[in-house]
Amino acid sequence: MKTISPLIIVFVAMCIFGNISYLNAQTLPNDDLTKKYDAQKNLTSAFNAMLKTETLHNWKDNKPCKANDLINSINKSNLELNINELNSVTEYLFSKIQAIAINETLDKGTFESLTDKALHALNNDASFEAFVKAYTGKDVNDIKGNTEFRGEILSKDIDVLREYYQALKGLTTNYKFNNEYNINDKCKYNATNTISIKTINYPNATWNIKTTVIVDCVCSNDDAATEVKNGSYEYAATVSGILTGSKITFTKPKNTTLSVLSLNCCGEKEDDEEPPYSDPLAAVDDIEGINDLMPDQTIGFGAGVGFGQDFEETTFCLFGEYLYQLNSSEEKGWYIGAEASYQHTSFGDFSSSVIKGGPKLQYNFAATPSQETQFVVGIMANYATGSNDNNGFKDDFSGLIGCAYGGINIRICEDWSVGGQFPIFIYESFTFKPESGGEFEVDGTSLFINKDNPFRIVIRHTF
């Protein structure tokens, strides 16, 4: 009887276990699939955690049917996402941040990839010029890449970089499932989920996430006013995490809110301004809110009033302003511009008229989660000229005024906002030339609202 050589046994074992290891390696996900799967899992958890929000923050029940009737008509489990629904989202995000090839030779430096270098170049809300400098090491005017056709469009490297910059700045994806689901025999709903970038500060990022739900029911009795006819509500939150070329993560949501956007009861006449529920997607677009919260430019007009001497001394003013945004952000804005005004003061036989004009610098930042109400702080310098009339004796004067001010700006729609403004600190330096001859100077400071620095209301148009 022949015996099997130990070498043959070892060889066969190596072949068998080697093949098994090879097969296992083939079935394991590669790094690219793993990072996308991890991102999907994180984002799914964030959305589902947001849906646990219970408290309404903006609604007072003043109708026969109640907000909770609308919300509770849907089991939250129906709104929860599963990981497979987010596959296209993570695919989109990773593809969107991927560095775009240009003719210029770029050094990735200490970064893992050019994608990471590009994301880092966006820190501190960088302008396009700052982004190009940080990403390429060159000024915008020094990008000399050859002109070539890209997708049948003639482009230069600087054009490609600009498109990439704009894509990163506006990094957003909306994924919607538009199927209608039956809640019971008479109601159905449509849910829309949205994710969009809020800030990028490499290697971190903050996102806005939303789930908007539209419910539409058939009333069993037109007079049954306590039944919900239709309505919409929205979950919203901010989510932080890592954003790099190789990793995207989403942590537990913060600042979660549950808002009722509309509610109509059976037996109740619907407002003409209510969004049409026959087209769920159109309704979602109508309730998304104001898109351009920090517009590029505004022009404003307003009036102000101030009092002194136990309200016996009265000042009123009319003014106009122009503001231009220096940065590019949805939640804060630096604006530079100019203002001109006419002001008149009267007190018994005394009256004063003055014309002012000069530059101003203003900073707007969000005061509420919706960001539609904003705090305002700023400084301005005015050259002023005018005259005083005191019982027939006239003094001409001119000088400079410096002012620090605060206030509020409320976006009431896409194109208009209304605001209030009050002085905080004022410095004035005037040269007076009395009608009787001679000349003298007066300097002074004051705080807050007074007869010479009234509280003002302004209406702004954005464009």
Coordinates of C-alpha atoms in Angstrom, one line a residue:
M1 CA 0.0 0.0 0.0
K2 CA 1.3 3.4 -1.0
T3 CA 1.6 6.2 1.5
I4 CA 0.9 9.8 0.8
S5 CA 3.9 12.0 1.0
P6 CA 3.7 14.7 3.7
L7 CA 4.8 17.3 1.1
I8 CA 1.8 16.4 -1.1
I9 CA -0.5 16.9 1.9
V10 CA 1.0 20.4 2.6
F11 CA 0.7 21.4 -1.0
V12 CA -3.0 20.3 -1.3
A13 CA -3.8 22.1 2.0
M14 CA -2.1 25.3 0.7
C15 CA -4.1 25.2 -2.5
I16 CA -7.4 24.6 -0.7
F17 CA -6.9 27.3 1.9
G18 CA -5.3 29.6 -0.5
N19 CA -8.4 29.4 -2.8
I20 CA -10.7 29.9 0.2
S21 CA -8.8 33.0 1.2
Y22 CA -8.9 34.3 -2.4
L23 CA -12.6 33.7 -2.6
N24 CA -13.2 35.5 0.7
A25 CA -11.1 38.4 -0.5
Q26 CA -13.2 38.6 -3.7
T27 CA -16.4 38.8 -1.7
L28 CA -15.3 41.4 0.8
P29 CA -16.2 45.0 -0.1
N30 CA -13.3 47.2 -1.3
D31 CA -12.4 50.5 0.3
D32 CA -14.6 52.5 -2.1
L33 CA -17.7 50.5 -1.3
T34 CA -17.0 50.5 2.4
K35 CA -16.7 54.3 2.7
K36 CA -20.0 54.7 0.8
Y37 CA -21.7 52.1 2.9
D38 CA -20.5 53.8 6.2
A39 CA -21.8 57.2 4.9
Q40 CA -25.2 55.6 4.1
K41 CA -25.4 54.1 7.5
N42 CA -24.5 57.3 9.3
L43 CA -27.0 59.4 7.2
T44 CA -29.8 56.9 7.7
S45 CA -29.3 57.0 11.4
A46 CA -29.3 60.8 11.4
F47 CA -32.6 61.0 9.5
N48 CA -34.3 58.4 11.6
A49 CA -33.1 60.1 14.8
M50 CA -34.5 63.4 13.6
L51 CA -38.0 61.8 13.2
K52 CA -38.2 61.1 16.9
T53 CA -38.8 64.8 17.5
E54 CA -42.2 65.3 19.2
T55 CA -42.6 69.0 20.1
L56 CA -44.1 71.5 17.7
H57 CA -42.2 74.9 17.8
N58 CA -44.3 77.2 15.7
W59 CA -48.0 76.2 15.8
K60 CA -51.0 77.2 17.9
D61 CA -54.1 75.2 17.4
N62 CA -56.9 77.5 16.4
K63 CA -58.8 75.3 14.1
P64 CA -61.4 72.6 14.7
C65 CA -58.9 69.9 13.6
K66 CA -55.6 69.8 15.4
A67 CA -52.0 69.6 14.3
N68 CA -51.4 66.3 16.2
D69 CA -54.3 64.8 14.2
L70 CA -52.3 65.6 11.0
I71 CA -49.0 64.3 12.4
N72 CA -50.4 61.2 14.1
S73 CA -52.3 60.2 11.0
I74 CA -49.0 58.7 9.8
N75 CA -47.0 56.1 11.7
K76 CA -43.5 57.4 12.0
S77 CA -42.1 54.0 11.0
N78 CA -43.5 54.7 7.5
L79 CA -41.3 57.7 7.2
E80 CA -38.1 56.0 8.4
L81 CA -35.4 55.4 5.8
N82 CA -33.6 52.2 5.2
I83 CA -30.0 52.2 4.1
N84 CA -30.6 51.1 0.5
E85 CA -32.6 54.3 -0.1
L86 CA -29.5 56.4 0.4
N87 CA -27.1 54.6 -2.0
S88 CA -27.5 57.2 -4.7
V89 CA -27.1 60.1 -2.2
T90 CA -23.6 59.0 -1.1
E91 CA -22.6 58.1 -4.6
Y92 CA -23.6 61.7 -5.5
L93 CA -21.7 63.3 -2.6
F94 CA -18.4 61.4 -3.3
S95 CA -18.6 62.2 -7.0
K96 CA -19.4 65.9 -6.4
I97 CA -16.3 66.6 -4.2
Q98 CA -13.9 64.6 -6.4
A99 CA -11.1 66.8 -7.7
I100 CA -11.5 67.7 -11.4
A101 CA -8.5 67.2 -13.7
I102 CA -7.0 70.3 -15.4
N103 CA -3.9 70.9 -17.5
E104 CA -2.1 72.7 -14.8
T105 CA 0.2 70.5 -12.7
L106 CA -1.0 70.6 -9.0
D107 CA 0.9 69.4 -5.9
K108 CA -1.3 67.8 -3.3
G109 CA 1.2 68.8 -0.6
T110 CA 0.6 67.2 2.8
F111 CA -2.9 66.2 1.9
E112 CA -4.0 62.6 1.1
S113 CA -5.5 63.8 -2.2
L114 CA -6.2 66.8 -4.3
T115 CA -9.9 66.5 -3.2
D116 CA -8.8 67.0 0.4
K117 CA -6.7 70.0 -0.6
A118 CA -9.7 71.5 -2.4
L119 CA -12.0 71.0 0.6
H120 CA -9.4 72.6 2.8
A121 CA -9.1 75.5 0.4
L122 CA -12.8 76.3 1.1
N123 CA -12.2 77.0 4.8
N124 CA -13.5 80.2 6.3
D125 CA -15.9 80.7 3.5
A126 CA -13.1 81.4 1.0
S127 CA -13.8 83.6 -2.1
F128 CA -13.0 82.1 -5.5
E129 CA -9.7 84.0 -5.6
A130 CA -8.7 82.7 -2.2
F131 CA -9.8 79.1 -3.1
V132 CA -7.6 79.2 -6.3
K133 CA -4.6 80.4 -4.4
A134 CA -4.9 77.8 -1.6
Y135 CA -5.7 75.0 -4.1
T136 CA -3.2 75.7 -6.9
G137 CA -0.6 77.9 -5.2
K138 CA -1.2 80.5 -8.0
D139 CA -3.2 83.6 -8.4
V140 CA -6.3 83.6 -10.7
N141 CA -4.5 85.5 -13.4
D142 CA -1.6 83.0 -13.3
I143 CA -3.7 80.0 -14.3
K144 CA -2.5 79.5 -17.9
G145 CA -4.1 76.1 -18.8
N146 CA -4.7 75.5 -22.4
T147 CA -8.2 76.0 -23.9
E148 CA -9.9 72.8 -24.8
F149 CA -13.3 71.3 -25.4
R150 CA -15.0 69.7 -22.4
G151 CA -18.4 68.2 -23.2
E152 CA -18.6 70.3 -26.4
I153 CA -18.0 73.5 -24.4
L154 CA -14.8 75.5 -24.9
S155 CA -13.2 75.8 -21.5
K156 CA -10.0 77.0 -19.9
D157 CA -8.5 75.7 -16.7
I158 CA -9.7 78.8 -14.8
D159 CA -13.3 78.0 -16.0
V160 CA -13.0 74.4 -14.8
L161 CA -11.8 75.6 -11.4
R162 CA -14.6 78.1 -11.2
E163 CA -17.2 75.4 -11.9
Y164 CA -15.5 73.1 -9.3
Y165 CA -15.5 75.9 -6.7
Q166 CA -19.2 76.6 -7.4
A167 CA -20.1 72.9 -7.1
L168 CA -18.3 72.6 -3.8
K169 CA -19.9 75.8 -2.4
G170 CA -23.4 74.7 -3.5
L171 CA -22.8 71.1 -2.5
T172 CA -26.4 69.8 -2.2
T173 CA -28.5 66.8 -3.2
N174 CA -32.2 66.4 -3.0
Y175 CA -33.5 62.9 -3.1
K176 CA -37.2 62.4 -3.3
F177 CA -39.4 59.4 -3.4
N178 CA -42.7 60.6 -4.8
N179 CA -44.9 57.5 -4.5
E180 CA -48.2 58.0 -2.9
Y181 CA -48.9 55.8 0.1
N182 CA -52.3 54.9 1.6
I183 CA -52.6 55.5 5.3
N184 CA -56.1 54.1 5.3
D185 CA -59.1 54.0 2.9
K186 CA -59.4 57.8 2.6
C187 CA -55.9 59.3 3.1
K188 CA -52.5 59.2 1.4
Y189 CA -49.2 61.0 2.0
N190 CA -46.0 61.9 0.2
A191 CA -42.7 62.3 1.9
T192 CA -39.7 64.3 0.6
N193 CA -36.2 64.1 2.1
T194 CA -33.5 66.7 1.5
I195 CA -29.9 67.2 2.5
S196 CA -27.8 70.2 1.8
I197 CA -24.5 71.6 2.9
K198 CA -24.5 74.4 5.5
T199 CA -20.8 75.0 6.1
I200 CA -17.5 73.4 5.2
N201 CA -14.5 73.7 7.5
Y202 CA -12.1 70.9 6.5
P203 CA -12.1 68.2 7.7
N204 CA -15.5 68.9 9.1
A205 CA -18.8 69.9 7.6
T206 CA -22.3 70.8 8.8
W207 CA -25.5 69.8 6.8
N208 CA -29.1 70.7 6.9
I209 CA -31.5 67.7 6.6
K210 CA -35.3 67.8 6.2
T211 CA -38.2 65.4 5.9
T212 CA -41.3 67.2 4.5
V213 CA -44.6 65.3 4.6
I214 CA -47.8 66.2 2.7
V215 CA -51.1 64.5 3.7
D216 CA -54.2 64.5 1.6
C217 CA -57.5 63.0 2.7
V218 CA -61.1 62.6 1.4
C219 CA -63.6 64.0 4.0
S220 CA -66.2 61.5 5.0
N221 CA -68.6 64.4 5.7
D222 CA -68.1 67.9 4.5
D223 CA -69.5 69.2 7.8
A224 CA -67.1 67.1 10.0
A225 CA -64.8 70.1 10.7
T226 CA -62.7 68.2 13.3
E227 CA -61.4 65.9 10.5
V228 CA -58.2 66.7 8.7
K229 CA -58.7 67.5 5.0
N230 CA -55.1 68.1 4.1
G231 CA -51.9 69.6 5.4
S232 CA -48.1 69.5 5.5
Y233 CA -45.4 69.3 8.2
E234 CA -41.6 69.2 8.3
Y235 CA -38.9 67.7 10.4
A236 CA -35.6 69.7 10.2
A237 CA -32.2 69.4 11.8
T238 CA -28.5 70.2 11.4
V239 CA -25.9 67.4 11.3
S240 CA -22.2 67.6 11.7
G241 CA -19.5 65.2 10.5
I242 CA -16.3 64.6 8.6
L243 CA -16.1 65.6 4.9
T244 CA -12.9 64.4 3.2
G245 CA -12.0 62.7 -0.1
S246 CA -12.0 59.3 1.6
K247 CA -14.6 59.7 4.4
I248 CA -18.0 61.3 4.9
T249 CA -19.7 60.9 8.3
F250 CA -22.9 62.2 9.9
T251 CA -23.3 62.5 13.7
K252 CA -26.4 62.7 15.8
P253 CA -28.7 65.6 14.6
K254 CA -28.9 68.8 16.6
N255 CA -31.4 71.7 16.7
T256 CA -34.2 69.4 15.6
T257 CA -37.6 71.0 14.9
L258 CA -41.0 69.8 13.9
S259 CA -43.1 72.4 12.1
V260 CA -46.6 72.4 10.7
L261 CA -46.5 74.2 7.4
S262 CA -50.2 74.1 6.6
L263 CA -53.5 72.6 7.9
N264 CA -57.0 72.5 6.4
C265 CA -60.0 71.0 8.1
C266 CA -63.0 69.3 6.5
G267 CA -65.9 71.8 6.1
E268 CA -63.4 74.7 6.0
K269 CA -62.8 76.8 3.0
E270 CA -59.2 76.6 1.9
D271 CA -57.1 79.8 1.6
D272 CA -56.4 80.7 -2.0
E273 CA -52.7 80.9 -1.1
E274 CA -52.6 77.3 0.1
P275 CA -50.3 75.1 -2.1
P276 CA -52.2 72.8 -4.4
Y277 CA -52.0 69.2 -3.1
S278 CA -52.8 67.6 -6.4
D279 CA -49.2 68.2 -7.2
P280 CA -47.1 67.1 -4.2
L281 CA -43.8 68.2 -5.7
A282 CA -45.1 71.7 -6.5
A283 CA -46.4 72.0 -2.9
V284 CA -43.0 71.1 -1.6
D285 CA -41.4 73.8 -3.8
D286 CA -43.9 76.4 -2.5
I287 CA -43.1 75.6 1.2
E288 CA -39.4 75.4 1.0
G289 CA -39.1 79.0 2.2
I290 CA -36.9 81.9 1.2
N291 CA -33.9 80.5 -0.8
D292 CA -31.7 83.6 -0.9
L293 CA -31.5 84.6 2.8
M294 CA -28.4 86.7 2.3
P295 CA -28.9 88.4 -1.1
D296 CA -26.1 89.8 -3.2
Q297 CA -27.5 93.3 -3.2
T298 CA -30.2 95.4 -1.5
I299 CA -31.7 98.8 -2.0
G300 CA -33.6 100.3 0.9
F301 CA -35.8 103.3 1.9
G302 CA -37.0 104.3 5.3
A303 CA -38.0 106.8 7.9
G304 CA -37.1 107.6 11.5
V305 CA -38.4 109.6 14.4
G306 CA -36.8 110.8 17.7
F307 CA -37.8 112.9 20.6
G308 CA -36.2 115.1 23.3
Q309 CA -37.1 117.6 26.0
D310 CA -40.1 115.6 27.3
F311 CA -41.2 114.8 23.8
E312 CA -41.6 118.5 22.9
E313 CA -38.5 118.4 20.6
T314 CA -39.2 116.3 17.5
T315 CA -36.9 114.9 14.8
F316 CA -37.8 113.0 11.7
C317 CA -35.7 111.7 8.9
L318 CA -36.0 110.1 5.5
F319 CA -33.2 108.0 4.0
G320 CA -32.1 105.7 1.3
E321 CA -29.3 103.0 1.2
Y322 CA -27.6 100.6 -1.0
L323 CA -25.8 97.5 0.3
Y324 CA -23.5 95.0 -1.6
Q325 CA -22.6 91.6 -0.1
L326 CA -18.8 91.1 0.3
N327 CA -18.9 87.4 1.2
S328 CA -21.0 84.4 0.0
S329 CA -23.0 82.7 2.8
E330 CA -26.6 81.6 3.6
E331 CA -26.4 82.3 7.3
K332 CA -24.3 85.5 7.6
G333 CA -23.4 88.4 5.4
W334 CA -20.9 91.3 5.4
Y335 CA -22.3 94.2 3.4
I336 CA -20.7 97.4 2.2
G337 CA -22.6 100.3 0.8
A338 CA -23.7 103.9 1.1
E339 CA -26.5 105.9 2.7
A340 CA -28.0 109.4 2.2
S341 CA -30.6 111.1 4.4
Y342 CA -32.5 114.2 5.2
Q343 CA -33.2 115.1 8.8
H344 CA -35.3 117.9 10.3
T345 CA -35.6 118.9 14.0
S346 CA -38.1 121.4 15.5
F347 CA -38.5 122.8 19.1
G348 CA -40.5 125.9 19.6
D349 CA -39.0 128.7 17.5
F350 CA -35.9 126.6 16.8
S351 CA -35.6 124.3 13.7
S352 CA -32.7 122.5 12.1
S353 CA -32.3 120.8 8.7
V354 CA -29.4 118.6 7.7
I355 CA -28.4 116.5 4.7
K356 CA -26.1 113.5 5.4
G357 CA -24.3 111.0 3.2
G358 CA -21.5 108.5 3.4
P359 CA -20.3 104.9 3.4
K360 CA -21.5 102.1 5.7
L361 CA -20.4 98.6 6.7
Q362 CA -23.0 96.1 8.0
Y363 CA -23.0 92.6 9.3
N364 CA -26.2 90.4 9.2
F365 CA -26.4 87.1 11.1
A366 CA -29.2 84.7 11.8
A367 CA -31.3 85.3 14.9
T368 CA -33.7 82.3 14.4
P369 CA -33.4 78.7 13.2
S370 CA -35.1 79.6 10.0
Q371 CA -32.5 82.4 9.5
E372 CA -35.3 84.6 8.1
T373 CA -35.0 86.9 11.1
Q374 CA -31.5 88.4 11.4
F375 CA -29.6 90.6 13.8
V376 CA -27.8 93.6 12.3
V377 CA -24.7 95.5 13.5
G378 CA -22.8 98.1 11.6
I379 CA -20.8 101.3 11.4
M380 CA -21.1 104.3 9.1
A381 CA -19.5 107.6 8.5
N382 CA -21.4 110.7 7.2
Y383 CA -20.5 114.1 5.9
A384 CA -23.2 116.4 7.0
T385 CA -24.2 119.9 6.0
G386 CA -27.2 122.0 7.1
S387 CA -28.5 125.0 9.0
N388 CA -30.1 126.0 12.2
D389 CA -32.9 128.7 12.5
N390 CA -33.4 130.0 16.0
N391 CA -36.1 132.7 16.0
G392 CA -34.8 134.2 12.8
F393 CA -31.1 133.9 13.5
K394 CA -29.5 131.4 11.1
D395 CA -26.3 129.3 11.6
D396 CA -24.8 127.2 8.7
F397 CA -22.8 124.2 9.7
S398 CA -20.9 121.2 8.3
G399 CA -19.0 118.3 9.7
L400 CA -18.5 114.6 10.2
I401 CA -20.5 112.0 12.0
G402 CA -19.4 108.5 13.0
C403 CA -22.0 106.0 14.2
A404 CA -22.1 102.4 15.4
Y405 CA -25.6 100.9 15.2
G406 CA -27.6 97.8 15.7
G407 CA -31.0 96.4 14.6
I408 CA -32.9 93.6 13.1
N409 CA -33.8 92.6 9.5
I410 CA -36.8 90.3 8.8
R411 CA -37.1 88.5 5.4
I412 CA -40.8 88.6 4.6
C413 CA -40.5 87.1 1.1
E414 CA -37.9 86.3 -1.6
D415 CA -37.6 89.9 -2.8
W416 CA -38.4 92.1 0.3
S417 CA -37.4 92.5 3.9
V418 CA -38.2 95.0 6.7
G419 CA -35.9 96.1 9.4
G420 CA -35.4 98.4 12.4
Q421 CA -32.2 100.3 13.2
F422 CA -31.0 102.2 16.3
P423 CA -27.8 104.0 17.1
I424 CA -25.5 102.6 19.8
F425 CA -22.6 105.2 19.8
I426 CA -22.3 108.5 17.9
Y427 CA -19.4 110.9 17.5
E428 CA -20.0 114.3 15.9
S429 CA -17.7 117.1 14.9
F430 CA -19.2 120.3 13.4
T431 CA -18.0 123.7 12.3
F432 CA -20.6 126.4 12.8
K433 CA -20.7 129.7 10.8
P434 CA -23.3 132.0 12.3
E435 CA -25.1 134.6 10.1
S436 CA -23.8 137.3 12.4
G437 CA -20.1 136.4 11.7
G438 CA -17.4 134.3 13.3
E439 CA -16.8 130.6 13.3
F440 CA -16.6 127.9 16.0
E441 CA -16.3 124.1 16.3
V442 CA -18.3 121.7 18.5
D443 CA -17.4 118.1 19.2
G444 CA -19.5 115.6 21.1
T445 CA -20.5 112.0 21.7
S446 CA -23.8 110.4 22.6
L447 CA -25.3 106.9 23.2
F448 CA -28.4 105.2 21.9
I449 CA -31.5 106.9 20.6
N450 CA -31.9 110.7 21.1
K451 CA -33.3 113.7 19.3
D452 CA -30.5 113.8 16.8
N453 CA -30.3 110.1 16.2
P454 CA -33.7 108.6 15.8
F455 CA -34.9 105.0 15.7
R456 CA -35.5 104.1 12.0
I457 CA -37.6 101.7 10.0
V458 CA -36.3 100.5 6.6
I459 CA -37.8 98.4 3.8
R460 CA -35.3 96.6 1.6
H461 CA -35.7 95.2 -1.9
T462 CA -33.2 92.4 -2.9
F463 CA -31.8 91.8 -6.3

